[in-house]
Each structure stands twice: as C-alpha cells, then as structure tokens.
Tab-separated table of C-alpha atoms in Angstrom:
chain	number	residue	atom	x	y	z
A	1	LEU	CA	54.370	130.402	120.839
A	2	PRO	CA	57.482	128.725	122.139
A	3	ASN	CA	60.640	129.620	120.251
A	4	THR	CA	64.191	128.709	121.141
A	5	ASP	CA	67.555	130.340	120.788
A	6	THR	CA	69.019	127.296	119.017
A	7	HIS	CA	68.648	128.652	115.475
A	8	ASN	CA	69.524	131.793	113.535
A	9	CYS	CA	66.413	132.401	111.394
A	10	PHE	CA	66.280	135.942	110.000
A	11	GLY	CA	62.525	136.055	110.605
A	12	CYS	CA	62.045	134.653	114.096
A	13	SER	CA	65.281	133.839	115.892
A	14	PRO	CA	65.692	135.753	119.143
A	15	ASN	CA	69.467	135.402	118.570
A	16	ASN	CA	69.704	137.067	115.170
A	17	SER	CA	70.479	140.686	115.990
A	18	ALA	CA	70.143	141.671	112.309
A	19	GLY	CA	66.834	139.825	111.951
A	20	LEU	CA	63.197	140.691	112.549
A	21	GLN	CA	62.931	138.661	115.795
A	22	MET	CA	59.241	138.042	115.198
A	23	LYS	CA	57.251	136.516	118.054
A	24	PHE	CA	54.126	134.534	117.287
A	25	PHE	CA	50.895	133.949	119.175
A	26	ALA	CA	48.085	131.544	118.331
A	27	ASP	CA	44.356	131.989	118.408
A	28	LYS	CA	41.768	129.420	117.367
A	29	ASP	CA	42.879	129.007	113.749
A	30	SER	CA	45.590	131.546	112.974
A	31	ILE	CA	49.004	132.734	114.038
A	32	ILE	CA	49.492	136.422	114.873
A	33	SER	CA	52.548	138.624	115.295
A	34	TRP	CA	53.068	142.318	115.894
A	35	ILE	CA	56.172	143.855	114.434
A	36	THR	CA	57.666	147.265	113.859
A	37	VAL	CA	60.114	147.230	110.958
A	38	PRO	CA	63.223	149.305	111.719
A	39	GLU	CA	64.370	152.094	109.419
A	40	HIS	CA	67.452	150.252	108.139
A	41	LEU	CA	65.147	147.811	106.310
A	42	CYS	CA	63.502	150.444	104.122
A	43	GLY	CA	63.377	150.589	100.362
A	44	TRP	CA	62.554	154.120	99.223
A	45	ASN	CA	62.640	156.665	102.031
A	46	ASN	CA	60.319	155.406	104.796
A	47	ILE	CA	58.711	152.494	102.954
A	48	VAL	CA	59.534	148.931	104.006
A	49	HIS	CA	61.535	147.102	101.332
A	50	GLY	CA	59.455	144.623	99.324
A	51	GLY	CA	61.869	141.810	100.149
A	52	ILE	CA	61.308	142.411	103.857
A	53	ILE	CA	57.528	142.413	103.330
A	54	SER	CA	57.921	139.111	101.479
A	55	THR	CA	60.017	137.716	104.339
A	56	ILE	CA	57.412	138.754	106.914
A	57	CYS	CA	54.669	137.053	104.879
A	58	ASP	CA	56.792	133.928	104.404
A	59	GLU	CA	57.469	133.724	108.135
A	60	ALA	CA	53.787	134.291	108.982
A	61	MET	CA	52.800	131.511	106.602
A	62	SER	CA	55.400	129.081	107.946
A	63	TRP	CA	54.301	129.181	111.574
A	64	PRO	CA	50.733	127.838	111.136
A	65	GLY	CA	52.217	124.639	109.700
A	66	ILE	CA	54.732	124.439	112.523
A	67	TYR	CA	52.202	125.107	115.267
A	68	PHE	CA	48.931	123.579	114.067
A	69	LEU	CA	50.328	120.675	112.016
A	70	LYS	CA	53.504	120.073	114.092
A	71	GLN	CA	55.520	119.892	110.877
A	72	ILE	CA	58.585	121.659	109.572
A	73	THR	CA	57.550	123.934	106.728
A	74	LEU	CA	59.620	124.619	103.640
A	75	THR	CA	58.395	127.218	101.177
A	76	LYS	CA	57.679	125.799	97.726
A	77	SER	CA	56.064	128.906	96.242
A	78	ILE	CA	54.558	132.189	97.379
A	79	THR	CA	52.589	134.940	95.694
A	80	ILE	CA	52.324	138.349	97.319
A	81	ASP	CA	49.994	141.237	96.525
A	82	PHE	CA	51.328	144.596	97.712
A	83	MET	CA	48.183	146.625	98.305
A	84	LYS	CA	49.284	149.652	100.351
A	85	ALA	CA	52.644	151.102	101.220
A	86	ILE	CA	54.025	149.820	104.517
A	87	PHE	CA	56.056	152.332	106.461
A	88	VAL	CA	59.012	151.705	108.750
A	89	ASN	CA	58.691	152.419	112.476
A	90	ASN	CA	54.943	151.698	112.464
A	91	GLU	CA	53.459	148.714	114.254
A	92	LEU	CA	52.067	146.038	111.955
A	93	ARG	CA	49.813	143.102	112.694
A	94	VAL	CA	50.715	139.973	110.778
A	95	GLU	CA	48.507	136.888	110.441
A	96	GLY	CA	48.955	133.435	108.977
A	97	LYS	CA	46.260	130.810	108.440
A	98	ILE	CA	46.077	127.362	106.859
A	99	VAL	CA	43.759	127.456	103.851
A	100	ASP	CA	44.018	123.847	102.711
A	101	ARG	CA	46.057	120.763	103.345
A	102	ASN	CA	45.856	119.239	99.899
A	103	HIS	CA	47.724	116.116	100.938
A	104	LYS	CA	49.928	114.711	103.673
A	105	ARG	CA	53.093	116.478	102.541
A	106	GLU	CA	51.809	119.894	101.500
A	107	ALA	CA	49.674	122.784	102.742
A	108	ILE	CA	48.324	126.003	101.267
A	109	ILE	CA	48.749	128.851	103.758
A	110	GLU	CA	47.872	132.544	103.546
A	111	GLY	CA	49.461	135.546	105.195
A	112	MET	CA	48.274	139.111	105.728
A	113	ILE	CA	49.933	142.300	106.929
A	114	TYR	CA	47.803	145.087	108.412
A	115	ASN	CA	49.017	148.581	109.261
A	116	HIS	CA	48.295	150.441	112.496
A	117	LYS	CA	44.982	151.621	110.975
A	118	GLU	CA	43.951	147.960	110.425
A	119	GLN	CA	44.186	148.407	106.649
A	120	LEU	CA	45.259	145.352	104.680
A	121	CYS	CA	48.600	146.275	103.122
A	122	ALA	CA	49.884	142.946	101.795
A	123	LYS	CA	48.443	139.504	101.374
A	124	SER	CA	50.145	136.323	100.347
A	125	ILE	CA	49.384	132.741	99.550
A	126	GLY	CA	51.926	129.978	99.570
A	127	THR	CA	52.428	126.293	99.036
A	128	PHE	CA	54.530	124.717	101.782
A	129	ALA	CA	56.172	121.322	101.921
A	130	LEU	CA	55.526	119.632	105.263
A	131	LEU	CA	58.237	117.544	106.862
A	132	SER	CA	58.011	115.606	110.078
A	133	PRO	CA	60.837	116.191	112.542
A	134	ASP	CA	62.100	112.668	111.747
A	135	VAL	CA	62.302	113.409	108.021
A	136	ALA	CA	64.050	116.734	108.721
A	137	ARG	CA	66.568	114.880	110.873
A	138	ARG	CA	67.238	112.306	108.146
A	139	MET	CA	67.622	115.060	105.526
A	140	ARG	CA	69.908	117.016	107.903
A	141	ILE	CA	67.706	120.112	107.671
A	142	MET	CA	67.709	120.368	111.461
A	143	SER	CA	70.035	118.924	114.050
A	144	ASP	CA	68.814	116.619	116.830
A	145	THR	CA	69.391	119.458	119.300
A	146	ASN	CA	67.310	121.897	117.236
A	147	ILE	CA	64.504	119.413	116.725
A	148	LYS	CA	64.366	118.577	120.412
A	149	SER	CA	64.503	122.183	121.633
A	150	PHE	CA	62.160	123.497	118.933
A	151	PHE	CA	59.455	120.842	118.658
A	152	GLU	CA	59.156	119.372	122.152
A	153	PRO	CA	57.698	122.617	123.557
A	154	LEU	CA	55.260	122.817	120.607
A	155	ILE	CA	54.051	119.275	121.159
A	156	GLN	CA	53.271	120.220	124.771
A	157	VAL	CA	51.014	123.095	123.630
C-alpha cells in the first residue's frame, strides 16, 4: 500500500529509524504485513515485548480502515490475546480485517500475528473511530500536507 515519508509513526513510517517500519499489502478483504522484530525490542531474553506485540496488532488493525474505508483511524479500545510466545529475529505474518462497521463513525477490526510456522500467536479485536480527512484537518490531527500526501495515493488505488 502507498505510504509516505511525511509522518513519524512508530509502526509504519519509513522515516522512523527506531520504529517498526511496517509495510502493508492488500488482498481482497484484509491487509497483510511481514515483519521481523529486532532484538532490541525484546521483553525476556528472545521474546518480543508485549507492548510491541500490541503495537503491531494496533497498526495492523488501523490499516484496513485507512485502505478499505478511506478514513483516518483512531484506536478507541483494543483487546489482545497472547497465545504463543513470539520470538525476535523471526519473520511474522500480520493480518488485519474489518469485522463490522457498526455505524458511520466507528468500525470493529481484528488483527492476527502468525509465526514462521503459521501458528497463530496473538489475536486482537479493536474499536476504531473513523475520521474523514476533512474532519482530521479541522481537528488538526493531520496537516494539509500529510493528508494530501497520505490519502491522495490511497484514493487512486
């Protein structure tokens, strides 16, 4: 999916050298990313820190709203089930999918993290506020430059 260098998101910005720099791809109804979490983001020994797992899920759940609904997503709530340990320096497959759009301004979105053996390691469900680019501009959540560089390529897709 198109992503610009006009923001500093820890999850997906290509500019944030300390971040995860996640890249997302779309299939018919979900968003997918492959990521290898570096060692400096571990909790105990070689296990990925739970906060990083939560961030990955949050990012994976945000992008379906951005891509499929063409809305800015703001996390209202998330629940995460940690099912298997996730180890650093191993490739993970991350998915996000819209479960329900309960009304115009909100969506329920799920996220999953699979290890290199295709075992489900974490799953999440979240409620996300949906904001149009115009509302985000009025609320000063995003600048005109960010909105233009971020959303115009998505609208073309």
